[in-house]
Tab-separated table of C-alpha atoms in Angstrom:
chain	number	residue	atom	x	y	z
E	1	MET	CA	0.000	0.000	0.000
E	2	LEU	CA	1.255	3.478	-0.851
E	3	ASN	CA	2.005	5.840	2.007
E	4	PHE	CA	1.144	9.166	0.341
E	5	PHE	CA	0.224	11.105	3.463
E	6	ARG	CA	1.534	11.797	6.914
E	7	ASP	CA	-0.553	11.186	10.004
E	8	SER	CA	-2.809	14.240	10.266
E	9	GLU	CA	-3.018	13.871	14.038
E	10	THR	CA	0.622	14.925	14.306
E	11	GLU	CA	0.152	18.135	12.362
E	12	ARG	CA	-0.433	21.546	13.855
E	13	ARG	CA	-1.379	24.808	12.211
E	14	GLY	CA	1.589	27.115	11.679
E	15	VAL	CA	2.203	30.754	10.780
E	16	PRO	CA	3.350	31.536	7.219
E	17	PRO	CA	7.091	32.231	7.224
E	18	ASP	CA	8.533	35.586	6.226
E	19	LEU	CA	10.200	34.482	3.012
E	20	ASN	CA	12.460	37.508	2.973
E	21	SER	CA	13.996	36.610	6.305
E	22	VAL	CA	14.244	32.816	6.121
E	23	ALA	CA	17.916	31.856	6.003
E	24	GLU	CA	17.715	28.120	6.629
E	25	VAL	CA	15.680	25.249	5.279
E	26	PRO	CA	12.516	24.870	7.387
E	27	ASN	CA	12.082	21.482	9.040
E	28	THR	CA	9.600	19.827	11.314
E	29	ALA	CA	11.701	20.733	14.348
E	30	THR	CA	11.337	24.480	13.692
E	31	CYS	CA	8.014	24.838	11.869
E	32	HIS	CA	4.557	23.293	11.709
E	33	PRO	CA	2.565	22.403	8.578
E	34	GLN	CA	0.464	25.275	7.325
E	35	SER	CA	-3.201	24.475	6.719
E	36	HIS	CA	-4.778	27.905	6.172
E	37	ILE	CA	-4.109	28.493	2.492
E	38	VAL	CA	-5.360	30.607	-0.417
E	39	PHE	CA	-4.241	29.594	-3.882
E	40	LEU	CA	-5.165	31.972	-6.698
E	41	LYS	CA	-5.810	29.534	-9.530
E	42	THR	CA	-4.696	31.261	-12.721
E	43	HIS	CA	-5.493	30.084	-16.250
E	44	LYS	CA	-3.257	27.805	-18.337
E	45	THR	CA	-0.426	27.752	-15.761
E	46	ALA	CA	-0.459	24.140	-14.475
E	47	SER	CA	-2.826	25.405	-11.787
E	48	SER	CA	-5.118	22.376	-12.122
E	49	THR	CA	-2.247	20.194	-10.948
E	50	VAL	CA	-1.642	22.491	-7.966
E	51	LEU	CA	-5.367	22.391	-7.198
E	52	ASN	CA	-5.240	18.604	-7.099
E	53	ILE	CA	-2.334	18.734	-4.649
E	54	LEU	CA	-4.325	21.031	-2.361
E	55	TYR	CA	-7.488	18.957	-2.708
E	56	ARG	CA	-5.636	15.775	-1.764
E	57	TYR	CA	-3.841	17.422	1.143
E	58	GLY	CA	-7.042	18.868	2.566
E	59	GLU	CA	-9.223	15.818	2.028
E	60	SER	CA	-6.734	13.479	3.698
E	61	ARG	CA	-6.735	15.703	6.793
E	62	ASN	CA	-10.445	16.530	6.921
E	63	LEU	CA	-9.784	20.211	6.257
E	64	THR	CA	-12.598	22.481	5.111
E	65	PHE	CA	-12.572	24.036	1.640
E	66	ALA	CA	-14.063	27.396	0.657
E	67	LEU	CA	-16.102	25.930	-2.203
E	68	PRO	CA	-18.381	27.791	-4.637
E	69	VAL	CA	-21.959	28.285	-3.461
E	70	GLY	CA	-24.734	26.203	-4.962
E	71	GLN	CA	-23.930	24.273	-8.120
E	72	ALA	CA	-21.161	26.613	-9.322
E	73	MET	CA	-17.777	25.088	-10.110
E	74	HIS	CA	-15.826	28.371	-9.866
E	75	LEU	CA	-16.060	31.197	-7.352
E	76	PHE	CA	-18.244	33.081	-9.860
E	77	TYR	CA	-15.306	33.933	-12.105
E	78	PRO	CA	-14.942	36.347	-13.905
E	79	LYS	CA	-16.668	38.534	-11.305
E	80	LEU	CA	-14.398	40.046	-8.695
E	81	PHE	CA	-14.545	37.751	-5.698
E	82	GLU	CA	-17.119	38.349	-2.968
E	83	SER	CA	-17.313	36.469	0.310
E	84	ARG	CA	-20.927	35.488	-0.396
E	85	PHE	CA	-19.686	33.290	-3.250
E	86	VAL	CA	-18.479	30.701	-0.694
E	87	GLU	CA	-20.873	27.938	0.362
E	88	GLY	CA	-21.584	28.087	4.079
E	89	PHE	CA	-20.011	31.494	4.749
E	90	SER	CA	-22.993	33.888	4.758
E	91	SER	CA	-25.180	31.397	6.600
E	92	GLY	CA	-22.502	30.732	9.204
E	93	ARG	CA	-22.895	27.019	8.509
E	94	VAL	CA	-19.111	26.662	8.259
E	95	LYS	CA	-17.172	28.089	11.209
E	96	GLU	CA	-13.639	27.796	9.801
E	97	PHE	CA	-12.279	27.529	6.280
E	98	HIS	CA	-8.831	26.080	5.702
E	99	ILE	CA	-8.251	26.150	1.945
E	100	MET	CA	-9.570	28.361	-0.867
E	101	CYS	CA	-8.319	27.330	-4.294
E	102	ASN	CA	-11.037	27.422	-6.973
E	103	HIS	CA	-10.949	29.840	-9.890
E	104	MET	CA	-11.765	33.409	-8.894
E	105	ARG	CA	-10.866	36.964	-9.807
E	106	PHE	CA	-8.853	38.019	-6.787
E	107	ARG	CA	-9.984	40.702	-4.332
E	108	LYS	CA	-8.034	40.546	-1.094
E	109	ALA	CA	-10.484	42.450	1.105
E	110	GLU	CA	-13.272	39.973	0.353
E	111	VAL	CA	-11.056	36.896	0.586
E	112	ALA	CA	-9.844	38.067	4.007
E	113	LYS	CA	-13.437	38.044	5.262
E	114	VAL	CA	-13.554	34.294	4.669
E	115	MET	CA	-10.040	33.154	5.554
E	116	PRO	CA	-8.178	33.398	8.909
E	117	GLU	CA	-5.534	36.057	9.519
E	118	ASP	CA	-2.654	33.567	9.420
E	119	THR	CA	-3.564	32.366	5.905
E	120	PHE	CA	-0.746	31.722	3.431
E	121	TYR	CA	-1.421	33.258	-0.012
E	122	PHE	CA	0.240	31.972	-3.164
E	123	SER	CA	-0.296	31.696	-6.907
E	124	ILE	CA	1.458	30.519	-10.062
E	125	ILE	CA	2.405	32.273	-13.307
E	126	ARG	CA	3.628	31.155	-16.720
E	127	HIS	CA	5.401	32.741	-19.679
E	128	PRO	CA	2.777	34.835	-21.550
E	129	VAL	CA	3.806	33.357	-24.907
E	130	THR	CA	3.021	29.792	-23.868
E	131	ILE	CA	-0.095	30.928	-21.991
E	132	MET	CA	-1.481	32.494	-25.158
E	133	GLU	CA	-0.549	29.555	-27.380
E	134	SER	CA	-2.363	27.264	-24.962
E	135	GLY	CA	-5.275	29.638	-24.397
E	136	PHE	CA	-5.917	30.151	-28.102
E	137	ASN	CA	-6.544	26.419	-28.491
E	138	TYR	CA	-8.413	25.936	-25.229
E	139	PHE	CA	-10.638	29.019	-25.574
E	140	LYS	CA	-11.035	28.923	-29.363
E	141	ALA	CA	-14.831	29.001	-29.099
E	142	MET	CA	-14.804	32.283	-27.166
E	143	PRO	CA	-15.780	35.414	-29.143
E	144	ALA	CA	-12.311	36.972	-28.822
E	145	PHE	CA	-10.731	34.089	-30.761
E	146	SER	CA	-13.577	32.472	-32.685
E	147	ASN	CA	-13.224	34.585	-35.826
E	148	SER	CA	-9.432	34.204	-36.059
E	149	ARG	CA	-8.021	31.502	-38.343
E	150	SER	CA	-4.842	31.243	-36.255
E	151	LEU	CA	-3.078	32.882	-33.341
E	152	GLU	CA	-0.973	34.849	-35.824
E	153	ASP	CA	-4.172	36.033	-37.506
E	154	PHE	CA	-5.522	37.235	-34.155
E	155	LEU	CA	-2.315	39.104	-33.307
E	156	ASP	CA	-2.219	40.792	-36.714
E	157	ASN	CA	-5.776	42.040	-36.253
E	158	THR	CA	-5.989	43.058	-32.622
E	159	ASN	CA	-7.756	46.236	-33.742
E	160	HIS	CA	-10.800	43.962	-34.077
E	161	TYR	CA	-10.508	42.944	-30.424
E	162	LYS	CA	-13.441	44.210	-28.371
E	163	ASP	CA	-13.122	44.355	-24.603
E	164	SER	CA	-16.926	44.362	-24.368
E	165	ALA	CA	-17.136	40.891	-25.943
E	166	PRO	CA	-17.905	38.072	-23.473
E	167	TRP	CA	-14.775	36.560	-21.887
E	168	SER	CA	-12.503	38.869	-23.917
E	169	PHE	CA	-10.029	39.010	-21.019
E	170	LEU	CA	-8.978	35.446	-21.835
E	171	ALA	CA	-7.234	36.899	-24.879
E	172	HIS	CA	-5.527	39.896	-23.278
E	173	ASN	CA	-3.334	39.957	-20.144
E	174	ASN	CA	-5.319	37.128	-18.573
E	175	LEU	CA	-2.835	36.761	-15.685
E	176	ALA	CA	-3.280	40.404	-14.696
E	177	PHE	CA	-7.053	40.007	-14.960
E	178	ASP	CA	-7.039	36.976	-12.635
E	179	PHE	CA	-5.063	38.976	-10.065
E	180	GLY	CA	-7.793	41.633	-10.209
E	181	PHE	CA	-6.183	44.313	-12.382
E	182	ASP	CA	-7.245	46.197	-15.507
E	183	HIS	CA	-6.052	43.953	-18.323
E	184	ASN	CA	-6.407	46.361	-21.246
E	185	VAL	CA	-2.759	47.388	-21.416
E	186	THR	CA	-0.333	46.986	-24.329
E	187	ALA	CA	3.339	47.879	-24.672
E	188	ASP	CA	2.321	51.065	-26.525
E	189	ALA	CA	0.125	52.354	-23.706
E	190	GLU	CA	1.489	55.480	-22.028
E	191	ASP	CA	0.633	54.186	-18.568
E	192	HIS	CA	1.958	50.657	-19.159
E	193	GLU	CA	4.986	50.975	-16.865
E	194	GLU	CA	3.030	52.666	-14.097
E	195	LYS	CA	0.275	50.049	-14.170
E	196	ALA	CA	2.872	47.286	-14.150
E	197	LYS	CA	4.615	48.781	-11.102
E	198	ARG	CA	1.317	49.091	-9.232
E	199	ALA	CA	0.365	45.514	-10.082
E	200	VAL	CA	3.721	44.137	-8.922
E	201	ALA	CA	3.520	46.100	-5.672
E	202	ALA	CA	-0.023	44.890	-4.957
E	203	ILE	CA	0.861	41.238	-5.610
E	204	GLU	CA	3.949	41.475	-3.404
E	205	ARG	CA	1.793	42.983	-0.660
E	206	ASP	CA	-1.002	40.393	-0.875
E	207	PHE	CA	0.865	37.155	-1.675
E	208	HIS	CA	3.583	35.329	0.212
E	209	LEU	CA	4.784	33.399	-2.824
E	210	ILE	CA	4.441	33.339	-6.616
E	211	LEU	CA	5.444	30.085	-8.293
E	212	VAL	CA	6.555	29.629	-11.911
E	213	SER	CA	5.013	27.000	-14.181
E	214	GLU	CA	8.167	26.511	-16.268
E	215	TYR	CA	9.914	25.380	-13.090
E	216	PHE	CA	7.058	23.327	-11.715
E	217	ASP	CA	9.085	20.758	-9.792
E	218	GLU	CA	11.289	23.464	-8.283
E	219	SER	CA	8.112	25.363	-7.394
E	220	MET	CA	6.741	22.347	-5.557
E	221	ILE	CA	9.954	21.967	-3.563
E	222	LEU	CA	9.885	25.632	-2.557
E	223	LEU	CA	6.206	25.348	-1.665
E	224	LYS	CA	6.948	22.241	0.397
E	225	HIS	CA	9.509	24.137	2.440
E	226	VAL	CA	7.513	27.282	3.113
E	227	LEU	CA	4.396	25.291	4.067
E	228	CYS	CA	6.440	22.798	6.092
E	229	TRP	CA	4.968	19.887	4.133
E	230	SER	CA	6.533	16.599	3.073
E	231	LEU	CA	7.701	15.464	-0.357
E	232	GLU	CA	4.698	13.118	-0.551
E	233	ASP	CA	2.388	16.110	-0.048
E	234	VAL	CA	3.528	17.821	-3.265
E	235	VAL	CA	3.885	14.836	-5.586
E	236	SER	CA	1.478	14.875	-8.541
E	237	PHE	CA	0.573	13.751	-12.023
E	238	LYS	CA	0.038	16.500	-14.592
E	239	LEU	CA	-3.650	17.311	-15.007
E	240	ASN	CA	-5.534	19.219	-17.702
E	241	ILE	CA	-2.643	18.700	-20.129
E	242	ARG	CA	-2.942	18.804	-23.907
E	243	SER	CA	-1.935	16.132	-26.319
E	244	ASN	CA	1.257	17.077	-28.161
E	245	ARG	CA	-0.600	17.008	-31.453
E	246	THR	CA	-2.576	20.105	-30.436
E	247	ARG	CA	0.523	22.102	-29.508
E	248	HIS	CA	1.908	24.607	-31.998
E	249	GLN	CA	5.396	25.998	-32.413
E	250	ILE	CA	5.576	29.771	-31.940
E	251	SER	CA	7.953	31.742	-34.141
E	252	PRO	CA	10.205	34.424	-32.589
E	253	ASN	CA	8.231	37.090	-34.469
E	254	THR	CA	4.917	35.836	-33.081
E	255	ALA	CA	6.406	35.582	-29.595
E	256	GLU	CA	7.376	39.263	-29.693
E	257	LYS	CA	3.854	40.207	-30.787
E	258	ILE	CA	2.414	38.228	-27.871
E	259	LYS	CA	4.710	39.953	-25.376
E	260	ARG	CA	3.731	43.394	-26.690
E	261	TRP	CA	0.023	42.555	-26.730
E	262	ASN	CA	0.252	41.089	-23.214
E	263	ALA	CA	2.732	43.653	-21.938
E	264	LEU	CA	1.312	43.708	-18.423
E	265	ASP	CA	1.557	39.929	-18.088
E	266	TRP	CA	5.085	40.061	-19.514
E	267	SER	CA	6.105	42.599	-16.852
E	268	LEU	CA	4.619	40.426	-14.103
E	269	TYR	CA	6.402	37.351	-15.438
E	270	LEU	CA	9.806	39.030	-15.643
E	271	HIS	CA	9.541	40.319	-12.086
E	272	PHE	CA	8.198	37.212	-10.365
E	273	ASN	CA	10.402	34.814	-12.301
E	274	ALA	CA	13.345	36.693	-10.766
E	275	THR	CA	11.907	36.821	-7.237
E	276	PHE	CA	11.093	33.112	-7.391
E	277	TRP	CA	14.770	32.244	-7.711
E	278	GLN	CA	15.747	34.724	-5.029
E	279	LYS	CA	13.354	33.033	-2.614
E	280	ALA	CA	14.378	29.563	-3.740
E	281	ASP	CA	18.010	30.404	-3.021
E	282	SER	CA	17.119	31.899	0.362
E	283	VAL	CA	14.792	29.165	1.557
E	284	VAL	CA	16.201	26.036	-0.060
E	285	GLY	CA	19.534	26.694	-1.792
E	286	ARG	CA	20.562	25.469	-5.249
E	287	GLU	CA	22.224	22.217	-4.228
E	288	GLN	CA	19.394	21.221	-1.894
E	289	MET	CA	16.887	22.206	-4.569
E	290	LYS	CA	18.596	20.007	-7.149
E	291	SER	CA	18.650	17.065	-4.755
E	292	GLU	CA	14.993	17.375	-3.734
E	293	VAL	CA	13.783	17.867	-7.300
E	294	SER	CA	15.523	14.608	-8.167
E	295	GLN	CA	13.792	12.896	-5.233
E	296	LEU	CA	10.415	14.308	-6.274
E	297	ARG	CA	10.820	13.058	-9.836
E	298	GLU	CA	11.853	9.632	-8.618
E	299	LEU	CA	8.732	9.488	-6.459
E	300	GLN	CA	6.566	10.542	-9.403
E	301	VAL	CA	8.010	7.740	-11.522
E	302	LYS	CA	7.426	5.262	-8.703
E	303	LEU	CA	3.810	6.357	-8.351
E	304	ALA	CA	3.242	6.227	-12.106
E	305	ASN	CA	4.589	2.676	-12.187
E	306	THR	CA	2.363	1.744	-9.268
E	307	CYS	CA	-0.840	3.521	-10.294
E	308	LEU	CA	-1.041	4.008	-14.047
E	309	LYS	CA	-1.808	1.546	-16.768
E	310	GLY	CA	0.778	2.244	-19.438
E	311	GLY	CA	2.668	4.547	-17.070
E	312	GLY	CA	1.376	7.862	-18.418
E	313	ALA	CA	-1.387	10.047	-19.856
E	314	VAL	CA	-3.677	8.996	-22.702
E	315	ASP	CA	-6.077	10.784	-25.033
E	316	PRO	CA	-9.632	11.184	-23.652
E	317	SER	CA	-11.011	8.575	-26.060
E	318	GLN	CA	-8.778	6.019	-24.345
E	319	VAL	CA	-9.826	6.833	-20.759
E	320	LYS	CA	-11.791	3.760	-19.676
E	321	ASP	CA	-13.516	5.172	-16.578
E	322	ALA	CA	-16.052	7.740	-17.798
E	323	SER	CA	-16.111	9.401	-14.369
E	324	LEU	CA	-12.409	10.267	-14.763
E	325	LYS	CA	-12.563	11.798	-18.236
E	326	PRO	CA	-11.301	15.401	-18.255
E	327	PHE	CA	-13.416	18.253	-19.575
E	328	GLN	CA	-12.661	19.096	-23.206
E	329	ALA	CA	-12.555	22.673	-24.498
E	330	GLY	CA	-11.888	24.376	-27.815
E	331	THR	CA	-9.585	22.554	-30.215
E	332	ALA	CA	-7.345	21.262	-27.419
E	333	VAL	CA	-7.265	17.541	-26.667
E	334	ILE	CA	-7.062	17.203	-22.884
E	335	GLN	CA	-5.523	13.952	-21.746
E	336	GLY	CA	-6.440	11.749	-18.806
E	337	TYR	CA	-5.273	8.542	-17.135
E	338	ASN	CA	-6.188	4.892	-16.622
E	339	LEU	CA	-5.494	3.093	-13.365
E	340	LYS	CA	-4.026	-0.378	-13.245
E	341	PRO	CA	-6.828	-2.926	-12.784
E	342	ASP	CA	-5.225	-5.012	-10.022
E	343	LEU	CA	-4.719	-2.372	-7.303
E	344	ASP	CA	-5.845	-3.090	-3.753
E	345	ASN	CA	-8.681	-0.877	-2.481
E	346	GLN	CA	-6.535	1.530	-0.437
E	347	THR	CA	-3.953	2.003	-3.170
E	348	ARG	CA	-6.683	2.467	-5.770
E	349	LYS	CA	-8.292	5.179	-3.638
E	350	GLN	CA	-5.017	7.057	-3.284
E	351	CYS	CA	-4.086	6.626	-6.938
E	352	GLN	CA	-7.507	7.801	-8.058
E	353	ARG	CA	-7.136	11.021	-6.085
E	354	LEU	CA	-4.009	11.754	-8.105
E	355	ILE	CA	-5.814	11.543	-11.456
E	356	THR	CA	-9.271	12.933	-10.652
E	357	PRO	CA	-9.992	15.993	-12.843
E	358	GLU	CA	-10.891	19.311	-11.273
E	359	LEU	CA	-14.647	19.295	-11.887
E	360	GLN	CA	-15.151	15.777	-10.596
E	361	TYR	CA	-12.986	16.357	-7.534
E	362	THR	CA	-14.820	19.591	-6.724
E	363	LEU	CA	-18.144	17.759	-6.841
E	364	HIS	CA	-16.726	15.038	-4.608
E	365	LEU	CA	-15.595	17.550	-1.988
E	366	LYS	CA	-18.951	19.316	-2.122
E	367	SER	CA	-20.699	16.034	-1.430
E	368	LEU	CA	-18.442	15.463	1.586
E	369	GLN	CA	-18.845	18.945	3.079
E	370	PHE	CA	-22.508	19.424	2.210
E	371	PRO	CA	-24.053	15.943	1.949
E	372	VAL	CA	-27.648	17.212	1.812
E	373	GLN	CA	-26.837	18.721	-1.597
E	374	GLN	CA	-25.293	15.496	-2.918
E	375	THR	CA	-28.267	14.571	-5.108
E	376	GLN	CA	-28.194	17.993	-6.775
E	377	VAL	CA	-24.480	18.134	-7.487
E	378	LYS	CA	-24.345	14.610	-8.902
E	379	ARG	CA	-26.333	15.893	-11.837
E	380	MET	CA	-23.461	18.215	-12.672
E	381	VAL	CA	-20.892	15.431	-13.219
E	382	PRO	CA	-19.700	15.758	-16.817
E	383	PRO	CA	-20.182	12.737	-19.095
């Protein structure tokens, strides 16, 4: 049987560390696992995999999630977050929330009404070029992209872009939008630099840590240290990933157009990519980071060999269990997984948590926290 999780009875709630003052690697002798957490789930940044890590951590320890009210799957994104969007908050039915991690448009003052004062805030970013390449395929049906033959076609005709069109923000500085800022900024805008500075300052004020998708394993090691978690707590399989056949090579010329069009996101990425490594060096150190990343990857391989039929992801048409098929969007082909058929019950349960897509896992947690609504939410399970 796999031992994915530590004994929750031995864990105690801790205070988020000051990342600017941490000089040594945190360990269980000097810190306690943090369980009050807000994760701002950004789009197309490997955030679904992070969400799964948080879901598994919280479920295994009977922590309470700040889940969307009613039958909603997101915290009423793209509206700016309001505390009333959380099931059980306004009614007082839930006395303490531990983890908030579903999609929302961030507004700190409202989030702070729901979450305790000692909450650890973090998010994840990705290079704007790869975000837009991914987003164009995933959100192709949205009005902002639907009339464009290709990403290059869209970028050459941005004068046709209309901010008033539904979900237009998915095509323009989507990272900045998710963080709660005005996203209609290009490199040619006179106030571009000032808006970028204000956005960086606000994120640094409101978040303890910003991770980087391109360095996902390193991000998980840094997160492990600052939350005082174990290696098993941050192991994962990639979720919501596209088949390679729906990925497209971006030319240098197109990449430059993307960076100019998404100038605010590009500024955020440059800044927080740099601060990520500063914090990684301060908290973990390069040699320790290299060693722990190697350990994490070895554990991932071990789990894949234990859990997965074929050892890796497959196209959705090949996913045998209909309840584990990932949601499909746009022209992207989102892959899923098959479990080995001969797993014992406990191992199967733990392996299945690792591969459960976001929508299905959210419904599962809702049924656990609010069982009287179970009949209603079951109807929302995607085919």
